Amino acid sequence: MSTKRRIISAVILWVLFLFLTLVFLLSNLSENKATSGETQIKSETHEEETDLEEVTHKVYFNITIGQRHAGRIVMGLFGKTVPKTAGEKGIGTSKKRLHYKYSTFHRVIRSFMIQGGDFTHGDGRGILSMANSGPDSNGSQFFITTVKTSWLDGHHVVFGKVISGMEAVLRIENEDTENDVPLRKVVISDSGELPL
């Protein structure tokens, strides 16, 4: 894949990641204000239904691990909450189509997250967030959490949620790693948008 396509793909993934992180953060802020000292109990099913009401786009990643199909991850993007991250339809400032096809999940930390979308360096439960190293440092990298990660609230833009395919996420999470790098190549073999 050419360098331009890799950069474009990275930018798309970055925007997607930013969008999901912001949505997650805004969702937590509104929940905290609503409870204001009261204990609010929600069923997990109700929370998932509420999350899905925010979905404006549905996208997918087909995953291969060591050149074998490992499943499809379908994600809902929160375009109304973070439109700059999730609403640009795969066209960046270059006006060229951007995608994550053939990019890798290059970082896997069990009981935390799987990270992908590093097109520039290659070394970088169900919430999609933008990976960053501090304020104003979001790029193309994103991560999908594999557990609840409340300690990240306010630090990463949430721009979506896994709708189906958590089993593929967990397959990636359970890959053997060395220094958080999967020993077998974990590739997004195809990606795209699905109808809502």
Coordinates of N, CA and C in Angstrom, one line a residue:
M1 N 0.9 -1.2 0.0 CA 0.0 0.0 0.0 C 0.9 1.2 0.0
S2 N 0.5 2.2 -0.8 CA 1.3 3.4 -0.9 C 1.3 4.2 0.4
T3 N 2.3 5.1 0.6 CA 2.4 5.9 1.8 C 1.2 6.8 1.9
K4 N 0.8 7.4 0.8 CA -0.4 8.3 0.8 C -1.6 7.5 1.3
R5 N -1.8 6.3 0.9 CA -3.0 5.5 1.3 C -2.9 5.2 2.8
R6 N -1.7 4.9 3.2 CA -1.5 4.6 4.7 C -1.8 5.8 5.5
I7 N -1.4 7.0 5.1 CA -1.6 8.2 5.8 C -3.1 8.5 5.8
I8 N -3.8 8.3 4.7 CA -5.2 8.6 4.6 C -5.9 7.6 5.5
S9 N -5.6 6.4 5.5 CA -6.2 5.4 6.4 C -6.0 5.7 7.8
A10 N -4.8 6.2 8.1 CA -4.5 6.5 9.5 C -5.4 7.7 10.0
V11 N -5.6 8.7 9.1 CA -6.4 9.8 9.4 C -7.8 9.4 9.7
I12 N -8.3 8.6 8.9 CA -9.7 8.1 9.0 C -9.9 7.4 10.4
L13 N -9.0 6.5 10.7 CA -9.1 5.8 11.9 C -8.9 6.8 13.1
W14 N -8.1 7.8 13.0 CA -7.9 8.8 14.0 C -9.2 9.5 14.3
V15 N -9.8 9.9 13.2 CA -11.1 10.7 13.3 C -12.1 9.8 14.0
L16 N -12.2 8.5 13.6 CA -13.2 7.6 14.2 C -12.9 7.4 15.7
F17 N -11.7 7.3 16.0 CA -11.3 7.1 17.4 C -11.6 8.4 18.3
L18 N -11.3 9.5 17.8 CA -11.7 10.8 18.5 C -13.1 10.9 18.7
F19 N -13.9 10.6 17.7 CA -15.4 10.7 17.9 C -15.9 9.8 19.0
L20 N -15.4 8.5 19.0 CA -15.9 7.6 20.0 C -15.5 8.0 21.4
T21 N -14.3 8.5 21.6 CA -13.8 8.9 22.9 C -14.6 10.1 23.4
L22 N -14.9 11.1 22.6 CA -15.7 12.2 23.0 C -17.1 11.8 23.4
V23 N -17.7 10.9 22.6 CA -19.1 10.5 23.0 C -19.1 9.8 24.3
F24 N -18.1 9.0 24.6 CA -18.0 8.3 25.8 C -17.9 9.3 27.0
L25 N -17.0 10.2 26.8 CA -16.8 11.2 27.9 C -18.0 12.1 28.1
L26 N -18.7 12.5 27.1 CA -19.9 13.3 27.2 C -21.0 12.5 27.9
S27 N -21.1 11.2 27.6 CA -22.0 10.3 28.2 C -21.8 10.2 29.7
N28 N -20.6 10.1 30.1 CA -20.2 10.0 31.5 C -20.5 11.3 32.2
L29 N -20.2 12.4 31.6 CA -20.5 13.7 32.3 C -21.9 13.9 32.5
S30 N -22.8 13.6 31.5 CA -24.2 13.8 31.7 C -24.8 12.8 32.7
E31 N -24.2 11.6 32.8 CA -24.7 10.7 33.9 C -24.3 11.2 35.2
N32 N -23.1 11.7 35.4 CA -22.7 12.2 36.7 C -23.6 13.4 37.2
K33 N -23.9 14.3 36.2 CA -24.8 15.4 36.6 C -26.2 15.0 36.9
A34 N -26.7 14.0 36.2 CA -28.1 13.5 36.5 C -28.2 12.8 37.9
T35 N -27.2 12.1 38.3 CA -27.3 11.5 39.6 C -27.1 12.4 40.8
S36 N -26.2 13.3 40.7 CA -25.8 14.3 41.7 C -26.1 13.8 43.1
G37 N -25.4 12.8 43.5 CA -25.5 12.3 44.9 C -26.4 11.1 45.0
E38 N -27.3 10.9 44.1 CA -28.2 9.8 44.1 C -27.6 8.6 43.5
T39 N -28.0 7.5 43.9 CA -27.5 6.3 43.2 C -28.5 5.9 42.1
Q40 N -28.0 5.9 40.9 CA -28.9 5.5 39.8 C -28.5 4.2 39.3
I41 N -29.5 3.3 39.2 CA -29.2 1.9 38.8 C -29.8 1.7 37.4
K42 N -29.0 1.3 36.5 CA -29.4 1.0 35.1 C -29.0 -0.4 34.8
S43 N -29.9 -1.1 34.1 CA -29.5 -2.4 33.6 C -28.6 -2.3 32.4
E44 N -27.7 -3.3 32.3 CA -26.8 -3.2 31.2 C -27.5 -3.2 29.8
T45 N -28.6 -3.8 29.7 CA -29.4 -3.8 28.5 C -29.9 -2.4 28.2
H46 N -30.4 -1.7 29.2 CA -30.8 -0.3 29.0 C -29.7 0.6 28.5
E47 N -28.5 0.4 29.1 CA -27.4 1.3 28.8 C -27.0 1.0 27.3
E48 N -27.0 -0.3 26.9 CA -26.7 -0.6 25.5 C -27.7 0.0 24.5
E49 N -29.0 0.0 24.9 CA -30.0 0.6 24.1 C -29.8 2.1 23.9
T50 N -29.5 2.7 25.0 CA -29.3 4.2 25.0 C -28.1 4.5 24.1
D51 N -27.0 3.7 24.3 CA -25.8 3.9 23.4 C -26.2 3.8 21.9
L52 N -27.0 2.8 21.6 CA -27.3 2.6 20.2 C -28.2 3.7 19.7
E53 N -29.0 4.4 20.5 CA -29.8 5.5 20.0 C -28.9 6.6 19.5
E54 N -27.6 6.7 20.0 CA -26.7 7.7 19.5 C -26.0 7.4 18.2
V55 N -26.1 6.2 17.8 CA -25.4 5.7 16.6 C -25.9 6.4 15.3
T56 N -25.0 7.0 14.6 CA -25.4 7.6 13.3 C -24.8 6.9 12.1
H57 N -23.7 6.1 12.3 CA -23.1 5.4 11.3 C -22.7 4.0 11.8
K58 N -22.7 3.0 11.0 CA -22.3 1.6 11.4 C -21.2 1.2 10.4
V59 N -20.1 0.8 11.0 CA -18.9 0.5 10.2 C -18.4 -0.9 10.7
Y60 N -17.5 -1.5 9.9 CA -17.0 -2.8 10.2 C -15.5 -2.9 9.9
F61 N -14.9 -3.9 10.7 CA -13.5 -4.3 10.4 C -13.6 -5.8 10.3
N62 N -13.1 -6.4 9.1 CA -12.9 -7.9 9.1 C -11.5 -8.1 9.6
I63 N -11.3 -9.1 10.4 CA -10.1 -9.3 11.1 C -9.4 -10.6 10.7
T64 N -8.1 -10.5 10.4 CA -7.4 -11.8 10.2 C -6.2 -11.8 11.2
I65 N -6.0 -13.0 11.8 CA -4.9 -13.2 12.7 C -4.0 -14.3 12.1
G66 N -2.8 -13.9 11.8 CA -1.9 -14.9 11.2 C -2.4 -15.4 9.9
Q67 N -3.0 -14.6 9.1 CA -3.6 -14.9 7.8 C -4.8 -15.7 7.8
R68 N -5.5 -15.9 9.0 CA -6.7 -16.7 9.1 C -7.8 -15.7 9.6
H69 N -9.0 -15.8 9.0 CA -10.1 -15.0 9.3 C -10.5 -15.2 10.8
A70 N -10.6 -14.1 11.5 CA -10.9 -14.2 13.0 C -12.2 -13.6 13.4
G71 N -12.9 -13.1 12.4 CA -14.2 -12.5 12.7 C -14.4 -11.1 12.2
R72 N -15.6 -10.6 12.4 CA -15.9 -9.2 12.0 C -16.3 -8.4 13.2
I73 N -15.8 -7.2 13.3 CA -16.2 -6.3 14.4 C -17.1 -5.2 13.8
V74 N -18.3 -5.1 14.3 CA -19.2 -4.0 13.8 C -19.3 -3.0 14.9
M75 N -19.1 -1.7 14.5 CA -19.1 -0.6 15.4 C -20.1 0.5 15.1
G76 N -20.7 1.0 16.1 CA -21.6 2.1 15.9 C -20.9 3.4 16.2
L77 N -21.0 4.4 15.3 CA -20.3 5.7 15.6 C -21.3 6.7 16.0
F78 N -20.8 7.6 16.9 CA -21.7 8.6 17.5 C -21.5 10.0 16.8
G79 N -22.0 10.1 15.6 CA -21.8 11.2 14.7 C -22.4 12.5 15.2
K80 N -23.5 12.5 16.0 CA -24.1 13.7 16.5 C -23.3 14.3 17.6
T81 N -22.7 13.4 18.4 CA -22.0 13.8 19.6 C -20.6 14.3 19.2
V82 N -19.9 13.6 18.3 CA -18.6 14.0 17.9 C -18.5 14.0 16.3
P83 N -19.1 15.0 15.7 CA -19.2 14.9 14.2 C -17.9 15.0 13.5
K84 N -16.9 15.7 14.0 CA -15.7 15.9 13.3 C -14.9 14.5 13.3
T85 N -15.1 13.7 14.4 CA -14.4 12.4 14.5 C -15.1 11.4 13.6
A86 N -16.4 11.3 13.7 CA -17.2 10.2 13.0 C -17.9 10.6 11.8
G87 N -18.0 11.8 11.4 CA -18.9 12.2 10.4 C -18.3 12.6 9.1
E88 N -17.0 12.4 8.9 CA -16.4 12.9 7.7 C -16.4 11.9 6.5
K89 N -17.1 10.8 6.7 CA -17.3 9.8 5.7 C -16.0 9.3 5.0
G90 N -14.9 9.2 5.6 CA -13.7 8.7 5.1 C -13.0 9.6 4.1
I91 N -13.3 10.9 4.1 CA -12.6 11.8 3.2 C -11.9 12.8 4.1
G92 N -10.6 12.9 4.1 CA -9.9 13.8 5.0 C -9.6 15.1 4.2
T93 N -8.7 15.9 4.8 CA -8.4 17.2 4.2 C -7.8 17.1 2.8
S94 N -7.2 15.9 2.5 CA -6.7 15.7 1.1 C -7.8 15.4 0.1
K95 N -9.0 15.2 0.5 CA -10.2 14.9 -0.3 C -10.1 13.6 -0.9
K96 N -9.2 12.7 -0.4 CA -9.1 11.3 -0.9 C -9.8 10.4 0.1
R97 N -10.3 9.3 -0.4 CA -10.9 8.3 0.4 C -9.9 7.7 1.4
L98 N -10.3 7.7 2.7 CA -9.5 7.1 3.8 C -10.1 5.9 4.3
H99 N -9.3 4.9 4.8 CA -9.8 3.7 5.3 C -8.7 3.0 6.2
Y100 N -9.1 2.0 6.9 CA -8.2 1.3 7.7 C -7.8 -0.1 7.2
K101 N -8.3 -0.4 6.0 CA -8.0 -1.7 5.3 C -6.5 -1.9 5.3
Y102 N -6.1 -3.1 5.7 CA -4.7 -3.6 5.7 C -3.9 -2.9 6.8
S103 N -4.5 -2.1 7.7 CA -3.7 -1.7 8.9 C -3.8 -2.8 9.9
T104 N -3.0 -2.6 11.0 CA -2.9 -3.7 12.0 C -3.3 -3.2 13.4
F105 N -3.6 -4.2 14.2 CA -3.7 -3.9 15.7 C -2.3 -4.2 16.2
H106 N -1.6 -3.2 16.5 CA -0.2 -3.3 16.8 C 0.1 -3.4 18.3
R107 N -0.9 -3.1 19.1 CA -0.7 -3.1 20.6 C -1.9 -3.8 21.3
V108 N -1.6 -4.8 22.1 CA -2.6 -5.5 22.8 C -2.3 -5.6 24.3
I109 N -3.1 -5.2 25.1 CA -2.9 -5.3 26.6 C -4.1 -6.0 27.2
R110 N -3.9 -7.2 27.7 CA -5.0 -8.0 28.2 C -5.7 -7.2 29.4
S111 N -7.0 -7.4 29.4 CA -7.8 -6.8 30.5 C -7.8 -5.3 30.4
F112 N -7.6 -4.7 29.2 CA -7.5 -3.3 29.0 C -8.0 -2.9 27.6
M113 N -7.2 -3.2 26.6 CA -7.6 -2.7 25.3 C -6.8 -3.3 24.2
I114 N -7.3 -3.1 22.9 CA -6.5 -3.5 21.7 C -6.4 -2.2 20.9
Q115 N -5.2 -1.9 20.3 CA -4.9 -0.6 19.7 C -4.5 -0.8 18.2
G116 N -5.0 0.0 17.3 CA -4.6 -0.1 15.9 C -4.6 1.3 15.3
G117 N -4.4 1.3 14.0 CA -4.4 2.6 13.3 C -3.1 3.4 13.2
D118 N -2.0 2.8 13.5 CA -0.7 3.5 13.5 C -0.1 3.3 12.1
F119 N -0.4 4.3 11.2 CA 0.1 4.3 9.9 C 1.5 5.0 9.7
T120 N 1.9 5.7 10.7 CA 3.1 6.5 10.6 C 4.3 5.8 11.2
H121 N 4.1 5.1 12.3 CA 5.2 4.4 13.0 C 5.1 2.9 13.1
G122 N 3.9 2.4 13.1 CA 3.7 1.0 13.2 C 4.0 0.4 14.6
D123 N 4.1 1.2 15.6 CA 4.4 0.8 16.9 C 3.4 1.3 18.0
G124 N 2.7 1.7 17.5 CA 1.7 2.2 18.5 C 0.4 1.2 18.8
R125 N -14.2 -2.4 27.3 CA -14.9 -3.4 26.7 C -16.0 -2.8 25.8
G126 N -15.3 -2.7 24.4 CA -16.3 -2.3 23.4 C -16.4 -0.8 23.1
I127 N -15.7 0.0 23.9 CA -15.7 1.4 23.6 C -14.5 1.8 22.7
L128 N -14.8 2.5 21.6 CA -13.8 3.0 20.7 C -13.3 4.3 21.1
S129 N -12.1 4.5 21.3 CA -11.5 5.8 21.7 C -10.3 6.1 20.9
M130 N -10.0 7.4 20.9 CA -8.8 7.9 20.2 C -7.6 7.8 21.1
A131 N -6.5 7.2 20.6 CA -5.3 7.1 21.4 C -4.6 8.4 21.3
N132 N -4.0 8.9 22.4 CA -3.2 10.1 22.3 C -2.2 10.1 23.5
S133 N -1.3 11.0 23.4 CA -0.3 11.1 24.5 C -0.4 12.4 25.3
G134 N -1.6 13.0 25.2 CA -1.9 14.3 25.9 C -2.8 15.2 25.1
P135 N -3.1 16.4 25.6 CA -3.9 17.3 24.8 C -3.4 17.6 23.4
D136 N -4.4 17.7 22.5 CA -4.1 18.1 21.1 C -3.1 17.1 20.4
S137 N -3.1 15.8 20.8 CA -2.1 14.9 20.2 C -2.8 13.7 19.5
N138 N -4.1 13.8 19.3 CA -4.8 12.7 18.6 C -4.3 12.6 17.2
G139 N -4.2 11.4 16.7 CA -3.7 11.1 15.3 C -4.7 10.1 14.7
S140 N -4.2 9.1 14.0 CA -5.0 8.1 13.4 C -5.3 6.9 14.3
Q141 N -4.5 6.8 15.4 CA -4.6 5.6 16.3 C -5.9 5.6 17.1
F142 N -6.4 4.4 17.3 CA -7.6 4.2 18.1 C -7.4 3.0 19.0
F143 N -8.3 2.8 20.0 CA -8.3 1.6 20.7 C -9.7 1.2 21.1
I144 N -9.9 -0.1 21.3 CA -11.2 -0.7 21.7 C -11.0 -1.3 23.1
T145 N -11.7 -0.8 24.0 CA -11.5 -1.3 25.4 C -12.1 -2.7 25.5
T146 N -11.5 -3.5 26.4 CA -12.0 -4.9 26.6 C -12.6 -5.0 28.0
V147 N -12.5 -4.0 28.8 CA -13.1 -3.9 30.2 C -13.6 -2.5 30.4
K148 N -14.3 -2.2 31.4 CA -14.7 -0.8 31.8 C -13.4 -0.1 32.2
T149 N -13.3 1.1 31.7 CA -12.0 1.9 31.9 C -12.3 3.3 32.4
S150 N -13.0 3.4 33.5 CA -13.4 4.7 34.0 C -12.2 5.6 34.3
W151 N -11.0 5.1 34.5 CA -9.9 6.0 34.8 C -9.5 6.8 33.6
L152 N -10.0 6.4 32.4 CA -9.6 7.1 31.2 C -10.6 8.3 30.9
D153 N -11.7 8.3 31.7 CA -12.7 9.4 31.5 C -12.1 10.8 31.5
G154 N -12.4 11.6 30.5 CA -11.8 12.9 30.4 C -10.5 13.0 29.7
H155 N -9.9 11.8 29.3 CA -8.6 11.8 28.7 C -8.6 11.4 27.2
H156 N -9.6 10.7 26.8 CA -9.7 10.2 25.4 C -11.1 10.4 24.8
V157 N -11.1 10.8 23.5 CA -12.4 11.0 22.8 C -13.0 9.7 22.5
V158 N -14.3 9.5 23.0 CA -15.0 8.3 22.7 C -15.9 8.6 21.5
F159 N -15.8 7.8 20.4 CA -16.5 8.1 19.2 C -17.4 7.0 18.8
G160 N -17.5 5.9 19.5 CA -18.4 4.8 19.1 C -18.3 3.6 20.1
K161 N -19.0 2.5 19.7 CA -19.1 1.3 20.5 C -19.2 0.1 19.6
V162 N -18.6 -1.0 20.1 CA -18.8 -2.3 19.4 C -20.3 -2.7 19.5
I163 N -20.9 -2.9 18.4 CA -22.3 -3.4 18.3 C -22.3 -4.9 18.3
S164 N -21.4 -5.5 17.5 CA -21.3 -7.0 17.4 C -19.9 -7.3 17.1
G165 N -19.5 -8.5 17.4 CA -18.2 -9.0 17.1 C -17.2 -8.9 18.3
M166 N -17.7 -8.7 19.5 CA -16.8 -8.7 20.7 C -16.0 -9.9 20.8
E167 N -16.5 -11.1 20.2 CA -15.7 -12.3 20.2 C -14.4 -12.1 19.4
A168 N -14.5 -11.3 18.3 CA -13.2 -11.1 17.6 C -12.3 -10.2 18.3
V169 N -12.9 -9.2 19.0 CA -12.1 -8.3 19.9 C -11.3 -9.1 21.0
L170 N -12.1 -10.1 21.6 CA -11.5 -10.9 22.6 C -10.4 -11.9 22.0
R171 N -10.6 -12.3 20.8 CA -9.6 -13.2 20.1 C -8.3 -12.4 20.0
I172 N -8.4 -11.1 19.6 CA -7.2 -10.3 19.5 C -6.6 -10.1 20.9
E173 N -7.4 -9.8 21.9 CA -6.9 -9.6 23.2 C -6.2 -10.8 23.7
N174 N -6.6 -12.0 23.4 CA -6.0 -13.2 23.9 C -4.8 -13.7 23.1
E175 N -4.4 -12.9 22.1 CA -3.2 -13.3 21.3 C -1.9 -13.2 22.2
D176 N -1.0 -14.1 22.0 CA 0.3 -14.0 22.7 C 1.0 -12.7 22.2
T177 N 1.7 -12.0 23.2 CA 2.4 -10.8 22.9 C 3.8 -10.8 23.5
E178 N 4.6 -9.9 23.0 CA 5.9 -9.6 23.6 C 5.9 -8.1 23.7
N179 N 6.1 -7.5 24.9 CA 6.0 -6.1 25.1 C 4.8 -5.4 24.5
D180 N 3.6 -6.1 24.7 CA 2.3 -5.7 24.2 C 2.2 -5.7 22.7
V181 N 3.1 -6.3 22.0 CA 3.0 -6.4 20.5 C 2.6 -7.9 20.2
P182 N 1.5 -8.1 19.4 CA 1.1 -9.4 19.1 C 2.2 -10.2 18.3
L183 N 2.4 -11.4 18.7 CA 3.4 -12.2 18.0 C 3.0 -12.6 16.6
R184 N 1.7 -12.8 16.4 CA 1.1 -13.0 15.1 C 0.5 -11.7 14.6
K185 N 0.6 -11.5 13.3 CA 0.1 -10.2 12.7 C -1.5 -10.2 12.8
V186 N -2.0 -9.1 13.3 CA -3.5 -9.0 13.4 C -3.8 -7.8 12.5
V187 N -4.5 -8.2 11.4 CA -4.8 -7.2 10.3 C -6.3 -6.9 10.1
I188 N -6.6 -5.7 9.8 CA -7.9 -5.3 9.4 C -7.9 -5.6 7.9
S189 N -8.4 -6.8 7.5 CA -8.4 -7.3 6.1 C -9.4 -6.6 5.2
D190 N -10.4 -6.0 5.8 CA -11.4 -5.2 5.0 C -12.1 -4.3 6.0
S191 N -12.6 -3.2 5.5 CA -13.3 -2.2 6.4 C -14.3 -1.5 5.5
G192 N -15.3 -1.0 6.1 CA -16.3 -0.2 5.3 C -17.5 0.2 6.2
E193 N -18.5 0.8 5.5 CA -19.7 1.2 6.2 C -20.9 0.3 5.9
L194 N -21.7 0.1 6.9 CA -22.9 -0.7 6.7 C -24.1 0.1 6.8
P195 N -25.3 -0.3 6.3 CA -26.5 0.5 6.5 C -26.9 0.4 7.9
L196 N -27.6 1.4 8.4 CA -28.1 1.4 9.8 C -29.2 0.4 10.0

